[in-house]
Short mmCIF file of C-alpha atoms in Angstrom, two decimals:
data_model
loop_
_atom_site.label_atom_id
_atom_site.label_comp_id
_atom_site.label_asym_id
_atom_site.label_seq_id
_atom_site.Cartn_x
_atom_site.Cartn_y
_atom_site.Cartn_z
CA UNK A 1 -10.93 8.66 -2.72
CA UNK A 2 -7.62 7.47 -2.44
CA UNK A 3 -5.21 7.56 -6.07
CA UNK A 4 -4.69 4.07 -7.33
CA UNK A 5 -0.82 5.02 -7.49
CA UNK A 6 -1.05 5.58 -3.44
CA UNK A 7 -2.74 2.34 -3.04
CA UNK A 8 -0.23 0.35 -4.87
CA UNK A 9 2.47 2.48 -2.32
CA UNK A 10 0.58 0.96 0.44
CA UNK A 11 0.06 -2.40 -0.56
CA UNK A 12 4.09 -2.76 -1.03
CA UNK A 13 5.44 -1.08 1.78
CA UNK A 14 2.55 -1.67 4.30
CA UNK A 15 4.74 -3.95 6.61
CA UNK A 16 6.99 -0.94 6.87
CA UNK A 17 4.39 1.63 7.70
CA UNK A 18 3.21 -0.98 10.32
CA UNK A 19 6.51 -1.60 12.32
CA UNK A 20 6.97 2.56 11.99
CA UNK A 21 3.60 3.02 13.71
CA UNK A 22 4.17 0.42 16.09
CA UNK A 23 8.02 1.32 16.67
CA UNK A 24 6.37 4.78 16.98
CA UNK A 25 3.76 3.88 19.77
CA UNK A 26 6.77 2.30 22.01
CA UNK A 27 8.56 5.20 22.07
CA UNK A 28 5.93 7.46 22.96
CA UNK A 29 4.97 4.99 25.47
CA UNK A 30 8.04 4.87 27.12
CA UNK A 31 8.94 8.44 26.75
CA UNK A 32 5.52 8.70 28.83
CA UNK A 33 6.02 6.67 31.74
CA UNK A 34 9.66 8.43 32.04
CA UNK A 35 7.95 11.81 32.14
CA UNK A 36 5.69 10.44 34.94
CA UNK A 37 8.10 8.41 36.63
CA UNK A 38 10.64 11.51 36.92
CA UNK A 39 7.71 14.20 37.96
CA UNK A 40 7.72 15.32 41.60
CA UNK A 41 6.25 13.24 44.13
CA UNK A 42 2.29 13.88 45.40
CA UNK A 43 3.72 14.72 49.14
CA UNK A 44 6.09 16.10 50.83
CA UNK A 45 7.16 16.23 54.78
CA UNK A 46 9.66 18.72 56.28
CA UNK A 47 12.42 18.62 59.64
CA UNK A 48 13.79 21.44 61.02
CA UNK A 49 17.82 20.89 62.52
CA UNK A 50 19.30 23.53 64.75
CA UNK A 51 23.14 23.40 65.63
CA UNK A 52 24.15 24.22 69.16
CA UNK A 53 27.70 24.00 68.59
CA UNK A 54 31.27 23.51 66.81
CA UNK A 55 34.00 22.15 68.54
CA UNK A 56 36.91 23.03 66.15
CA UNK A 57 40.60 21.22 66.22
CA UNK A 58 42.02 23.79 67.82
CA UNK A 59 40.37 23.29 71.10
CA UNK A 60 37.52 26.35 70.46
CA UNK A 61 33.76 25.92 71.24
CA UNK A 62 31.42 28.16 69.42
CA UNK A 63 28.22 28.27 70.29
CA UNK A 64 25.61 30.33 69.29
CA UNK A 65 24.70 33.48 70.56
CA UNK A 66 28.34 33.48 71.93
CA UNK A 67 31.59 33.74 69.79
CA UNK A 68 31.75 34.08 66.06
CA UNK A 69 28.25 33.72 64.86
CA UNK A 70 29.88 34.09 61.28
CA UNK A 71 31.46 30.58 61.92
CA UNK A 72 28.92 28.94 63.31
CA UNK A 73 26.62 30.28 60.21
CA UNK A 74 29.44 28.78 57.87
CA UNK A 75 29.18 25.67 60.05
CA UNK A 76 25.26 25.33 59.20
CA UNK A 77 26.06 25.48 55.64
CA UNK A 78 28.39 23.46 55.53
CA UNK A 79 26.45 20.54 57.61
CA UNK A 80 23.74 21.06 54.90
CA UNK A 81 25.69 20.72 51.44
CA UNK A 82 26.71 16.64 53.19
CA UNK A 83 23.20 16.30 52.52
CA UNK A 84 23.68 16.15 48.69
CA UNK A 85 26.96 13.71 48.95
CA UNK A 86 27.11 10.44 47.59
CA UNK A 87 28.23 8.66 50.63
CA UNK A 88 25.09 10.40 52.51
CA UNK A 89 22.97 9.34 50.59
CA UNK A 90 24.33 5.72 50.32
CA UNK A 91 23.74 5.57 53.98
CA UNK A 92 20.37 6.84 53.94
CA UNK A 93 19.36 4.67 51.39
CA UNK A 94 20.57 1.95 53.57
CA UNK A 95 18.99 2.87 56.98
CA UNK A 96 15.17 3.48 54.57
CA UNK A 97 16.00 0.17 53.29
CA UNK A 98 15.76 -1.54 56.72
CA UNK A 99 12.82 0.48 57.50
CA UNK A 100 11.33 -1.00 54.84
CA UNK A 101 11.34 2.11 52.14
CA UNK A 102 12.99 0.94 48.99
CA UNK A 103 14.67 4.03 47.01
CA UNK A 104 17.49 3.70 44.16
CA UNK A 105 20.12 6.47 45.47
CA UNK A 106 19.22 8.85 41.97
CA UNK A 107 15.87 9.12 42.78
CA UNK A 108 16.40 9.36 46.77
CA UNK A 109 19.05 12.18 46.03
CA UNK A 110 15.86 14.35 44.49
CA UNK A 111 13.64 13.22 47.04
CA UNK A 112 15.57 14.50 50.06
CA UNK A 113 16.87 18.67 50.08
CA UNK A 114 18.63 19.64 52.77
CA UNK A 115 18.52 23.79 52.69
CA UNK A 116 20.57 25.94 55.67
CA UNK A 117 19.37 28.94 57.07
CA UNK A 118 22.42 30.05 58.19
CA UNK A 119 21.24 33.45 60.10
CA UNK A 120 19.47 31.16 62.33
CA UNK A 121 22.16 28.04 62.44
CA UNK A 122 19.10 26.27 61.03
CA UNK A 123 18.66 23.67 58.05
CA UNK A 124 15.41 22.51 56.63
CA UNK A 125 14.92 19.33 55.47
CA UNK A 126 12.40 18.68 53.12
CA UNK A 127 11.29 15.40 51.68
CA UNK A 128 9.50 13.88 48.75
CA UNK A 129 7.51 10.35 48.08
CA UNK A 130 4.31 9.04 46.73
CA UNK A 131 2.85 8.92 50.23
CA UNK A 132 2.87 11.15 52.85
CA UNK A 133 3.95 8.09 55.42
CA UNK A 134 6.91 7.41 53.08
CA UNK A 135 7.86 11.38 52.66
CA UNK A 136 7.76 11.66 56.13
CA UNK A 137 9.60 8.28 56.87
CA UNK A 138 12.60 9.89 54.45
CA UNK A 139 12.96 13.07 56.38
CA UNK A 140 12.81 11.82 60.07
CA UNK A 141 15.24 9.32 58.85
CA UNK A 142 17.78 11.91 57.04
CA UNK A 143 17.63 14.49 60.10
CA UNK A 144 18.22 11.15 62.32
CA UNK A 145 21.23 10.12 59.88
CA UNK A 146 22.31 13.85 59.81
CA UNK A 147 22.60 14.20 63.68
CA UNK A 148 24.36 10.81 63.83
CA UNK A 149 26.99 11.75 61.41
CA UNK A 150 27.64 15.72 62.83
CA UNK A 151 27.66 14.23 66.84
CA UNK A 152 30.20 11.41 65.56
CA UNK A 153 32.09 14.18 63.87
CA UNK A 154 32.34 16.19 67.11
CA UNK A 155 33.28 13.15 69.44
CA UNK A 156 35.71 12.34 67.27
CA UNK A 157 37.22 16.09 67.52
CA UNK A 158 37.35 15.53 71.21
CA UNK A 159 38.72 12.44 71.51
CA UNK A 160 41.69 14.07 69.23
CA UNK A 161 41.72 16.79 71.61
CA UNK A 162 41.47 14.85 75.04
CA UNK A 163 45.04 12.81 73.48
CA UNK A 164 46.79 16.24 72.54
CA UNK A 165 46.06 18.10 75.71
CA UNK A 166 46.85 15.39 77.59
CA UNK A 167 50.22 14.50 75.96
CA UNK A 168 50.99 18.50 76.21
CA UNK A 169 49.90 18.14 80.01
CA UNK A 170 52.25 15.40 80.62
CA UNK A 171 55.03 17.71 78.57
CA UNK A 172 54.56 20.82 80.18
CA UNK A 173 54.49 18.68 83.95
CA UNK A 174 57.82 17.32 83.41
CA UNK A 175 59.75 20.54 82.24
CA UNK A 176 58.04 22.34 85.50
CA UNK A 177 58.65 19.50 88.34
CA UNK A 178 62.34 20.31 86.37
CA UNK A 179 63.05 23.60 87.00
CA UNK A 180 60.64 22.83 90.55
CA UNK A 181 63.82 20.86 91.97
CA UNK A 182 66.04 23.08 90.02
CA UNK A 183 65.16 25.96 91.73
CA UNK A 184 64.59 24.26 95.56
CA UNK A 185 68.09 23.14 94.91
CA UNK A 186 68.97 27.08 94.79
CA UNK A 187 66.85 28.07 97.41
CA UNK A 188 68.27 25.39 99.96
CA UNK A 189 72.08 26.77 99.12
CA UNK A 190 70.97 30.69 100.47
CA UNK A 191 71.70 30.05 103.84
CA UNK A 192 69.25 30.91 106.48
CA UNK A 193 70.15 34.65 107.38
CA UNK A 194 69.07 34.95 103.27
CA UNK A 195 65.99 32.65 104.24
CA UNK A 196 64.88 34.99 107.45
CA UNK A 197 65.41 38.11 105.64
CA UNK A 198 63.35 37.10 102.74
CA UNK A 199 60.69 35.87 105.33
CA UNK A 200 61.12 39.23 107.05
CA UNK A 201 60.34 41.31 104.51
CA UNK A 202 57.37 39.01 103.03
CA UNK A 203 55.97 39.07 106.28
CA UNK A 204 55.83 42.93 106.44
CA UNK A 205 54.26 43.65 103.33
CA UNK A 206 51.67 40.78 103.97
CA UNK A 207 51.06 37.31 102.55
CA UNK A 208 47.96 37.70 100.30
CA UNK A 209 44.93 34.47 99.91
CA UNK A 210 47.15 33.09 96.38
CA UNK A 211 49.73 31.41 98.25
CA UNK A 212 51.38 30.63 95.22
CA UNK A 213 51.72 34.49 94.60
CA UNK A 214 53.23 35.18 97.76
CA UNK A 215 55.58 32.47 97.19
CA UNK A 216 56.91 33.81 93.81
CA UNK A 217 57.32 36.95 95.69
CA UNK A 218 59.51 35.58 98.07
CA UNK A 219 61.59 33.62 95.57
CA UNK A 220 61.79 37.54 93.76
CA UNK A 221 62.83 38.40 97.08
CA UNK A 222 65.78 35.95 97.82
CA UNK A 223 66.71 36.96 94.43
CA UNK A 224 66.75 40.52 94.68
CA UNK A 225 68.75 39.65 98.03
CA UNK A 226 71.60 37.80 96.87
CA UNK A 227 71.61 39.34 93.26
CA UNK A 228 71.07 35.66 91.81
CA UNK A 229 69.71 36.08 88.14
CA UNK A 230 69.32 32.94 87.63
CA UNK A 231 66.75 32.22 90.49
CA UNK A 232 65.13 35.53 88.56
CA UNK A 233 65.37 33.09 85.42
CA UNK A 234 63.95 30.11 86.98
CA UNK A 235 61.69 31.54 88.52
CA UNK A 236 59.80 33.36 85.79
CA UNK A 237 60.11 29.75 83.97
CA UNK A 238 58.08 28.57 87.05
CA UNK A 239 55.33 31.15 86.76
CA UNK A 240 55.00 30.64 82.99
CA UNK A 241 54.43 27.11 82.62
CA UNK A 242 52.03 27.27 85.60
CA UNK A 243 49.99 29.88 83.58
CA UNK A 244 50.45 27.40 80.30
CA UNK A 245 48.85 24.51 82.29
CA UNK A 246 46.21 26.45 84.05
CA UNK A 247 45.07 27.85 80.19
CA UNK A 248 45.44 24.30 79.20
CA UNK A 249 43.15 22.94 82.20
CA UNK A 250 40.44 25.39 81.11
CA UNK A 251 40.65 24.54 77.25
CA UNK A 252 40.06 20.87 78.40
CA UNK A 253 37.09 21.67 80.24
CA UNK A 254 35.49 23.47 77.23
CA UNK A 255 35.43 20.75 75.59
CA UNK A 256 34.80 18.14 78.27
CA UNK A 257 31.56 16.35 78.12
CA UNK A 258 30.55 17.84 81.68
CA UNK A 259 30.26 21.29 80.13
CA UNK A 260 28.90 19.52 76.12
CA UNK A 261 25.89 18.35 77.09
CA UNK A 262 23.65 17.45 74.45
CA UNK A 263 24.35 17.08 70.76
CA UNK A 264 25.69 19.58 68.51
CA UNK A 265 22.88 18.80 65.78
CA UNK A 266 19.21 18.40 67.10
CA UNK A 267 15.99 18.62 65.94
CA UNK A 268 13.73 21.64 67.14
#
């Protein structure tokens, strides 16, 4: 049995007790349907990406199982931590939106991990929804995205690379079609007992298959002839930028899309 002195208590501050218990009941309502609303997802899909490739700004492929598998490993990580950017997973949310998969970017940023596997230039992707059509809508869609983002990456690396070497090209051209006429210029002043001598004695040790060998060994010859050190000079300037443009020729076809085929990011 209650005291008299408690009901009195009640019977003046019962309006205050109520709005407590109901204020109470909110709260705990609320506090609830956060907890659920924040627990992991019922189902979960996963996409394996393997990278091929890195094409770096100084002209370098590395690919794996050739080269610097320690880069290529770094590479893999580093393709996986875009995964958790902002501007990622703006885009994602964007491309789920027009597939018809409505996400706010906090939640979609727990719903989507992307973990590398470096020692086998591999990254998991595992997703997270209420469905399992939705979970695995969200990780097609950020391996897609992902692939998109690292071949755009790459092309653009190329295309910086295609306008370098070619501007280098062009440099490297000029200076030799320079010291080209330079030395002709030299060469048509000898005289032609010089010229038949030089022949002479090319002739006797034997002209090899790299005709432009045998020519820089006749040029060697004139000058050895006539004591000219600066056809030694020019001459040596000849051989060196035709080495620079011949290294440069096979840089640009490392990168070339004849020899890239494929994308640097795929799915496996």
């Amino acid at each position: 049995m209650i005291p008299e002195n408690y009901w009195r208590i009640l019977r003046k501050w019962y309006w205050l007790i109520a709005a407590v218990a109901i204020a109470t009941s909110l709260f705990a309502a609320v506090a609830v349907s956060q907890v659920l609303g924040s627990s992991s997802p019922g189902y979960s899909s996963a996409t394996t990406l393997g990278v091929t490739r890195i094409v770096s700004f100084g002209g370098t492929v590395t690919v794996g199982g050739d080269g610097d598998p320690q880069l290529l490993a770094s590479y893999t990580e580093n393709i996986a931590s875009r995964g958790a950017t902002p501007q990622f997973i703006s885009n994602l949310q964007t491309r789920l939106a027009a597939l018809g998969v409505i996400t706010a970017e906090a939640q979609l940023g727990r719903k989507v991990d992307f973990k590398p596997v470096p020692g086998l230039f591999r990254i998991d992707i595992e997703a997270e929804a209420g469905t399992p059509e939705e979970a695995a809508i969200i990780a097609s869609t950020a391996a897609q995205l992902m692939v998109e983002d690292v071949t755009a990456e790459e092309t653009r690396i190329k295309t910086a690379l295609r306008e370098s070497s070619t501007l280098q090209q062009a440099e490297l051209l000029n200076q030799l079609t320079i010291v080209y006429q330079v030395r002709a210029t030299r060469l048509q002043a000898l005289g032609e007992p010089t010229l038949r001598e030089g022949l002479d004695n090319l002739v006797r040790t034997g002209i090899g298959v790299d005709l432009n060998s045998s020519f820089n060994t006749l040029v060697q010859e004139f000058a050895r002839i006539t004591s000219d050190s600066e056809l030694v000079v020019l001459n040596s300037e000849a051989a060196s930028l035709e080495q620079q443009l011949a290294a440069l020729a096979e840089s640009q076809r490392g990168f070339s899309d004849e020899i890239l085929l494929g994308n640097p990011v795929s799915v496996v």
